[in-house]
Short mmCIF file of C-alpha atoms and ligand atoms in Angstrom, two decimals:
data_model
loop_
_atom_site.label_atom_id
_atom_site.label_comp_id
_atom_site.label_asym_id
_atom_site.label_seq_id
_atom_site.Cartn_x
_atom_site.Cartn_y
_atom_site.Cartn_z
CA UNK F 726 0.00 0.00 0.00
CA UNK F 727 2.80 2.39 0.83
CA UNK F 728 4.91 3.87 -1.91
CA UNK F 729 8.40 2.43 -2.31
CA UNK F 730 10.05 5.78 -2.09
CA UNK F 731 11.61 6.37 1.32
CA UNK F 732 10.86 2.84 2.47
CA UNK F 733 13.62 0.52 3.58
CA UNK F 734 14.43 -2.71 1.75
CA UNK F 735 12.82 -4.54 4.64
CA UNK F 736 9.52 -2.76 4.35
CA UNK F 737 9.40 -3.32 0.58
CA UNK F 738 9.43 -7.10 0.81
CA UNK F 739 6.20 -7.69 2.63
CA UNK F 740 6.29 -11.51 2.85
CA UNK F 741 9.54 -11.48 4.76
CA UNK F 742 8.62 -8.50 6.81
CA UNK F 743 7.75 -10.23 10.05
CA UNK F 744 10.94 -12.21 10.23
CA UNK F 745 13.17 -9.40 9.04
CA UNK F 746 11.66 -6.77 11.29
CA UNK F 747 12.47 -9.07 14.18
CA UNK F 748 16.09 -9.18 12.98
CA UNK F 749 16.01 -5.44 12.56
CA UNK F 750 14.78 -4.91 16.09
CA UNK F 751 17.63 -7.07 17.29
CA UNK F 752 20.21 -5.06 15.39
CA UNK F 753 18.63 -1.85 16.64
CA UNK F 754 18.92 -2.94 20.26
CA UNK F 755 22.47 -4.15 19.65
CA UNK F 756 23.40 -0.75 18.18
CA UNK F 757 21.84 0.98 21.14
CA UNK F 758 23.83 -1.21 23.52
CA UNK F 759 26.97 -0.64 21.49
CA UNK F 760 26.68 3.06 22.19
CA UNK F 761 26.11 2.46 25.92
CA UNK F 762 29.00 -0.02 26.13
CA UNK F 763 31.33 2.25 24.19
CA UNK F 764 31.93 -0.25 21.38
CA UNK F 765 32.23 2.35 18.62
CA UNK F 766 35.62 3.65 17.63
CA UNK F 767 36.78 6.35 15.24
CA UNK F 768 39.45 5.52 12.69
CA UNK F 769 41.30 8.29 10.93
CA UNK F 770 42.53 8.54 7.36
CA UNK F 771 45.07 11.24 6.47
CA UNK F 772 44.28 13.97 3.95
CA UNK F 773 47.37 15.46 2.32
CA UNK F 774 48.16 18.43 0.14
CA UNK F 775 48.69 16.95 -3.31
CA UNK F 776 51.49 19.27 -4.42
CA UNK F 777 53.69 18.91 -1.33
CA UNK F 778 52.52 15.71 0.34
CA UNK F 779 52.06 17.75 3.51
CA UNK F 780 49.50 16.39 5.99
CA UNK F 781 46.57 18.78 6.47
CA UNK F 782 44.11 16.68 8.42
CA UNK F 783 42.09 13.49 8.53
CA UNK F 784 38.64 12.08 7.91
CA UNK F 785 36.97 10.34 10.87
CA UNK F 786 35.46 6.97 9.89
CA UNK F 787 33.39 5.01 12.40
CA UNK F 788 33.94 1.34 13.25
CA UNK F 789 32.03 -0.95 15.56
CA UNK F 790 34.06 -3.33 17.72
CA UNK F 791 31.35 -5.92 18.29
CA UNK F 792 32.15 -8.63 20.84
CA UNK F 793 30.24 -11.15 18.71
CA UNK F 794 30.83 -9.93 15.12
CA UNK F 795 34.29 -8.42 15.37
CA UNK F 796 35.16 -5.19 13.56
CA UNK F 797 32.00 -4.04 11.76
CA UNK F 798 32.32 -1.52 8.91
CA UNK F 799 29.98 1.51 8.65
CA UNK F 800 28.24 0.31 5.47
CA UNK F 801 26.88 -2.56 7.58
CA UNK F 802 25.26 -0.44 10.30
CA UNK F 803 25.06 3.26 9.35
CA UNK F 804 22.04 2.70 7.04
CA UNK F 805 20.23 0.95 9.90
CA UNK F 806 21.22 3.63 12.37
CA UNK F 807 19.81 6.14 9.89
CA UNK F 808 16.51 4.25 9.51
CA UNK F 809 16.00 3.79 13.23
CA UNK F 810 17.04 7.30 14.22
CA UNK F 811 19.95 5.98 16.27
CA UNK F 812 22.20 7.96 13.94
CA UNK F 813 21.32 11.02 16.02
CA UNK F 814 23.02 9.89 19.28
CA UNK F 815 25.71 7.96 17.33
CA UNK F 816 26.39 10.99 15.14
CA UNK F 817 26.63 13.23 18.20
CA UNK F 818 29.18 10.84 19.70
CA UNK F 819 31.16 10.96 16.43
CA UNK F 820 31.25 14.77 16.38
CA UNK F 821 32.34 14.96 20.03
CA UNK F 822 35.05 12.33 19.58
CA UNK F 823 36.29 13.88 16.35
CA UNK F 824 36.62 17.35 17.89
CA UNK F 825 38.35 15.85 20.93
CA UNK F 826 40.79 14.01 18.66
CA UNK F 827 41.65 17.14 16.67
CA UNK F 828 42.22 19.07 19.86
CA UNK F 829 44.50 16.29 21.21
CA UNK F 830 46.55 16.20 18.00
CA UNK F 831 47.11 19.90 18.31
CA UNK F 832 48.52 19.33 21.79
CA UNK F 833 50.59 16.26 21.00
CA UNK F 834 51.96 17.25 17.57
CA UNK F 835 51.64 21.03 17.47
CA UNK F 836 49.97 20.71 14.06
CA UNK F 837 46.69 22.45 13.26
CA UNK F 838 45.15 19.38 11.67
CA UNK F 839 41.60 19.54 10.38
CA UNK F 840 39.04 16.84 11.06
CA UNK F 841 36.36 15.83 8.56
CA UNK F 842 33.17 14.20 9.83
CA UNK F 843 30.47 12.45 7.80
CA UNK F 844 26.95 13.67 8.48
CA UNK F 845 23.95 11.62 7.43
CA UNK F 846 20.69 13.22 6.24
CA UNK F 847 18.57 12.37 9.26
CA UNK F 848 21.25 13.65 11.62
CA UNK F 849 21.59 16.86 9.61
CA UNK F 850 17.85 17.56 9.78
CA UNK F 851 17.55 16.89 13.51
CA UNK F 852 16.56 20.17 15.20
CA UNK F 853 19.41 19.81 17.70
CA UNK F 854 22.14 19.29 15.11
CA UNK F 855 23.58 22.79 14.85
CA UNK F 856 23.77 23.01 18.65
CA UNK F 857 25.53 19.65 18.85
CA UNK F 858 28.21 20.97 16.50
CA UNK F 859 28.52 24.28 18.37
CA UNK F 860 28.81 22.53 21.73
CA UNK F 861 31.47 20.07 20.55
CA UNK F 862 33.59 22.89 19.10
CA UNK F 863 33.22 24.99 22.26
CA UNK F 864 33.95 22.14 24.66
CA UNK F 865 37.18 21.29 22.87
CA UNK F 866 38.17 24.94 22.30
CA UNK F 867 38.59 23.93 18.67
CA UNK F 868 39.06 26.50 15.93
CA UNK F 869 35.77 25.89 14.03
CA UNK F 870 37.56 26.18 10.68
CA UNK F 871 39.34 22.93 11.56
CA UNK F 872 36.05 21.03 11.57
CA UNK F 873 34.76 20.01 8.14
CA UNK F 874 31.29 18.48 7.81
CA UNK F 875 30.84 16.12 4.86
CA UNK F 876 27.39 16.04 3.32
CA UNK F 877 26.27 14.01 0.32
CA UNK F 878 24.54 15.36 -2.78
CA UNK F 879 21.55 13.20 -1.97
CA UNK F 880 20.87 15.41 1.05
CA UNK F 881 21.46 18.68 -0.75
CA UNK F 882 19.16 17.87 -3.63
CA UNK F 883 16.29 17.70 -1.23
CA UNK F 884 16.30 21.40 -1.81
CA UNK F 885 14.35 22.85 1.07
CA UNK F 886 14.50 26.15 2.90
CA UNK F 887 15.36 24.12 5.96
CA UNK F 888 18.50 22.66 4.30
CA UNK F 889 19.62 26.10 3.19
CA UNK F 890 19.06 27.49 6.69
CA UNK F 891 21.07 24.75 8.42
CA UNK F 892 23.95 25.18 5.97
CA UNK F 893 23.91 28.91 6.50
CA UNK F 894 23.99 28.56 10.30
CA UNK F 895 26.91 26.13 10.11
CA UNK F 896 28.76 28.41 7.72
CA UNK F 897 28.22 31.38 10.06
CA UNK F 898 29.67 29.32 12.90
CA UNK F 899 32.84 29.01 10.82
CA UNK F 900 32.87 25.26 10.26
CA UNK F 901 33.75 24.10 6.77
CA UNK F 902 31.30 22.28 4.54
CA UNK F 903 32.09 19.73 1.88
CA UNK F 904 30.19 17.70 -0.68
CA UNK F 905 31.10 14.02 -0.26
CA UNK F 906 31.04 11.46 -3.11
CA UNK F 907 30.72 14.31 -5.58
CA UNK F 908 29.50 13.19 -8.99
CA UNK F 909 27.51 10.15 -7.85
CA UNK F 910 24.24 11.92 -7.04
CA UNK F 911 21.89 13.51 -9.52
CA UNK F 912 23.94 16.62 -9.85
CA UNK F 913 21.80 19.62 -10.44
CA UNK F 914 24.93 21.71 -10.18
CA UNK F 915 23.10 24.93 -9.38
CA UNK F 916 23.26 24.23 -5.64
CA UNK F 917 27.04 24.76 -5.76
CA UNK F 918 26.68 28.46 -6.38
CA UNK F 919 23.91 29.10 -3.88
CA UNK F 920 25.11 27.08 -0.87
CA UNK F 921 28.17 27.93 1.27
CA UNK F 922 30.32 24.88 0.45
CA UNK F 923 34.10 25.03 0.75
CA UNK F 924 35.19 21.70 -0.72
CA UNK F 925 34.22 19.02 -3.24
CA UNK F 926 35.33 15.47 -2.60
CA UNK F 927 35.62 13.71 -5.95
CA UNK F 928 34.17 10.23 -5.55
CA UNK F 929 36.64 7.37 -5.62
CA UNK F 930 34.81 5.71 -8.53
CA UNK F 931 36.17 8.49 -10.81
CA UNK F 932 39.65 8.47 -9.31
CA UNK F 933 40.11 4.69 -9.54
CA UNK F 934 40.62 4.49 -13.32
CA UNK F 935 41.85 8.00 -13.91
CA UNK F 936 45.10 6.70 -15.44
CA UNK F 937 43.54 4.11 -17.75
CA UNK F 938 40.18 5.63 -18.68
CA UNK F 939 40.19 8.82 -20.72
CA UNK F 940 36.58 9.48 -19.77
CA UNK F 941 37.35 9.41 -16.06
CA UNK F 942 40.41 11.61 -16.56
CA UNK F 943 38.27 14.14 -18.44
CA UNK F 944 35.62 14.14 -15.72
CA UNK F 945 38.11 14.62 -12.90
CA UNK F 946 39.81 17.48 -14.79
CA UNK F 947 36.43 19.11 -15.42
CA UNK F 948 35.38 18.77 -11.78
CA UNK F 949 38.65 20.33 -10.58
CA UNK F 950 38.33 23.25 -12.99
CA UNK F 951 34.67 23.84 -12.21
CA UNK F 952 35.31 23.71 -8.46
CA UNK F 953 38.17 26.19 -8.69
CA UNK F 954 36.10 28.56 -10.85
CA UNK F 955 33.48 28.53 -8.10
CA UNK F 956 36.08 29.16 -5.40
CA UNK F 957 35.88 25.62 -4.01
CA UNK F 958 38.77 23.33 -3.09
CA UNK F 959 38.99 19.74 -4.27
CA UNK F 960 39.88 16.52 -2.45
CA UNK F 961 40.38 13.36 -4.52
CA UNK F 962 39.20 10.25 -2.67
CA UNK F 963 40.41 6.70 -3.12
CA UNK F 964 43.96 7.46 -4.31
CA UNK F 965 45.72 4.09 -4.33
CA UNK F 966 48.68 4.51 -6.73
CA UNK F 967 51.51 6.92 -7.23
CA UNK F 968 50.55 7.49 -10.88
CA UNK F 969 47.22 8.89 -9.68
CA UNK F 970 49.02 11.40 -7.45
CA UNK F 971 51.04 12.62 -10.47
CA UNK F 972 47.88 13.08 -12.50
CA UNK F 973 46.15 14.94 -9.66
CA UNK F 974 49.16 17.15 -9.07
CA UNK F 975 49.33 18.02 -12.77
CA UNK F 976 45.62 18.93 -12.75
CA UNK F 977 45.99 21.17 -9.72
CA UNK F 978 43.85 19.04 -7.41
CA UNK F 979 44.34 20.55 -3.94
CA UNK F 980 44.17 17.53 -1.65
CA UNK F 981 44.21 13.75 -1.81
CA UNK F 982 43.18 10.87 0.41
CA UNK F 983 43.49 7.12 -0.07
CA UNK F 984 45.29 3.87 0.61
CA UNK F 985 48.37 5.20 -1.22
CA UNK F 986 49.00 7.49 1.75
CA UNK F 987 47.40 5.40 4.48
CA UNK F 988 44.44 3.19 5.21
CA UNK F 989 42.10 4.47 7.91
CA UNK F 990 43.86 3.80 11.23
CA UNK F 991 43.02 3.80 14.93
CA UNK F 992 43.79 7.00 16.83
CA UNK F 993 47.05 5.60 18.21
CA UNK F 994 48.17 4.29 14.79
CA UNK F 995 47.30 7.61 13.15
CA UNK F 996 49.52 9.54 15.57
CA UNK F 997 52.25 6.96 14.97
CA UNK F 998 51.80 7.45 11.20
CA UNK F 999 52.27 11.22 11.67
CA UNK F 1000 55.47 10.63 13.62
CA UNK F 1001 57.00 8.33 11.01
CA UNK F 1002 55.81 10.12 7.86
CA UNK F 1003 55.88 13.73 8.95
CA UNK F 1004 58.72 13.80 11.42
CA UNK F 1005 59.94 17.08 9.97
CA UNK F 1006 56.71 18.73 11.03
CA UNK F 1007 56.37 17.24 14.52
P1 C2E Q 62 33.06 8.05 2.68
O1 C2E Q 62 32.75 9.17 3.59
O2 C2E Q 62 33.03 8.33 1.23
O3 C2E Q 62 34.46 7.52 3.17
C1 C2E Q 62 35.46 7.01 2.31
C2 C2E Q 62 35.45 5.51 2.29
O4 C2E Q 62 36.42 5.08 1.33
C3 C2E Q 62 35.88 4.87 3.62
O5 C2E Q 62 35.19 3.64 3.77
C4 C2E Q 62 37.38 4.62 3.38
O6 C2E Q 62 37.90 3.59 4.19
C5 C2E Q 62 37.35 4.22 1.93
N1 C2E Q 62 38.66 4.45 1.28
C6 C2E Q 62 39.59 5.35 1.62
N2 C2E Q 62 40.66 5.31 0.79
C7 C2E Q 62 40.38 4.35 -0.12
C8 C2E Q 62 41.10 3.82 -1.25
O7 C2E Q 62 42.20 4.24 -1.59
N3 C2E Q 62 40.47 2.86 -1.97
C9 C2E Q 62 39.23 2.38 -1.63
N4 C2E Q 62 38.71 1.41 -2.38
N5 C2E Q 62 38.53 2.84 -0.56
C10 C2E Q 62 39.10 3.82 0.18
P2 C2E Q 62 34.52 3.22 5.16
O8 C2E Q 62 35.38 3.64 6.31
O9 C2E Q 62 34.12 1.80 5.05
O10 C2E Q 62 33.22 4.14 5.20
C11 C2E Q 62 32.19 3.96 4.27
C12 C2E Q 62 31.15 5.06 4.35
O11 C2E Q 62 30.46 5.00 5.60
C13 C2E Q 62 31.75 6.46 4.30
O12 C2E Q 62 32.04 6.81 2.97
C14 C2E Q 62 30.62 7.26 4.91
O13 C2E Q 62 29.62 7.52 3.94
C15 C2E Q 62 30.05 6.30 5.93
N6 C2E Q 62 30.56 6.68 7.26
C16 C2E Q 62 31.74 6.36 7.84
N7 C2E Q 62 31.84 6.89 9.08
C17 C2E Q 62 30.68 7.56 9.30
C18 C2E Q 62 30.16 8.33 10.40
O14 C2E Q 62 30.81 8.55 11.43
N8 C2E Q 62 28.90 8.85 10.24
C19 C2E Q 62 28.16 8.66 9.10
N9 C2E Q 62 26.94 9.22 9.03
N10 C2E Q 62 28.63 7.96 8.05
C20 C2E Q 62 29.87 7.41 8.14
MG1 MG Q 63 33.32 11.04 3.77
MG1 MG Q 64 32.36 28.53 4.85
MG1 MG Q 65 33.23 9.66 -0.12
#
């Protein structure tokens, strides 16, 4: 009876619904307990300046250390957290932890490293969201320009006054705003000129074959040029090979992130990575 749009996969397949909604309830209560028992952990992946290789910051990526399932990746539980609304307390935890981490790095390394945090649509629209961000920044005495919130095109294209208002309030606060997975949504590009974004993150699906596929190379070049014309900076995601870094450097891409530099690492491993790879700066 209900329209498919906005419904979860579970709700769409009516015959299995009873069984699956039981499973879903179980996962929901496990996620809730995970938050109480402190089983979530932030991993960090370095973001470097393409031209110099200099470290500028990191993206925070959530992991779930489940006693029964082991290390669970975000693709396995973030969609469920989003559907159940648990993304709101989980997302608040992420923002607090991320700001705390950035403030600790400043103390332990003396570097003004930025921290990028993924924000999901439901979390973004929660009436308390802007306050959660403000509080986390204040509590950690963090320069707000060091916090970058990553938002996907999917969220932006739901072009409401509300979305515009939240973005404007965040921008006024001084935090930086980026478009994650750029190029994978239905890009009505007009939002780029009307919303206060600072950065485009080129999706890794374009970066992957940039050396072997002319089409991908052309798209990445065009995205970089368009972004710069609009006064936006560009981060290439999913950089795995040195040849890709040469291409990106030649095209003037500002920043890069990917396994070539480092896989996402625990907080302790990330600081260790800074000490071994950026000793000159520490
Ligand atoms: P994303 O924000 O686009 O994050 C980049 C993903 O690409 C990460 O996957 C990262 O580990 C992976 N990656 C980085 N470098 C490379 C590379 O060179 N090659 C390849 N193949 N992959 C690379 P991860 O950590 O599994 O996260 C997946 C997605 O889960 C993220 O995509 C983001 O949308 C979501 N996510 C992660 N943490 C959070 C969070 O705290 N809150 C919310 N709402 N979403 C999160
Ligand atoms: Mg991201
Ligand atoms: Mg701004
Ligand atoms: Mg991405």
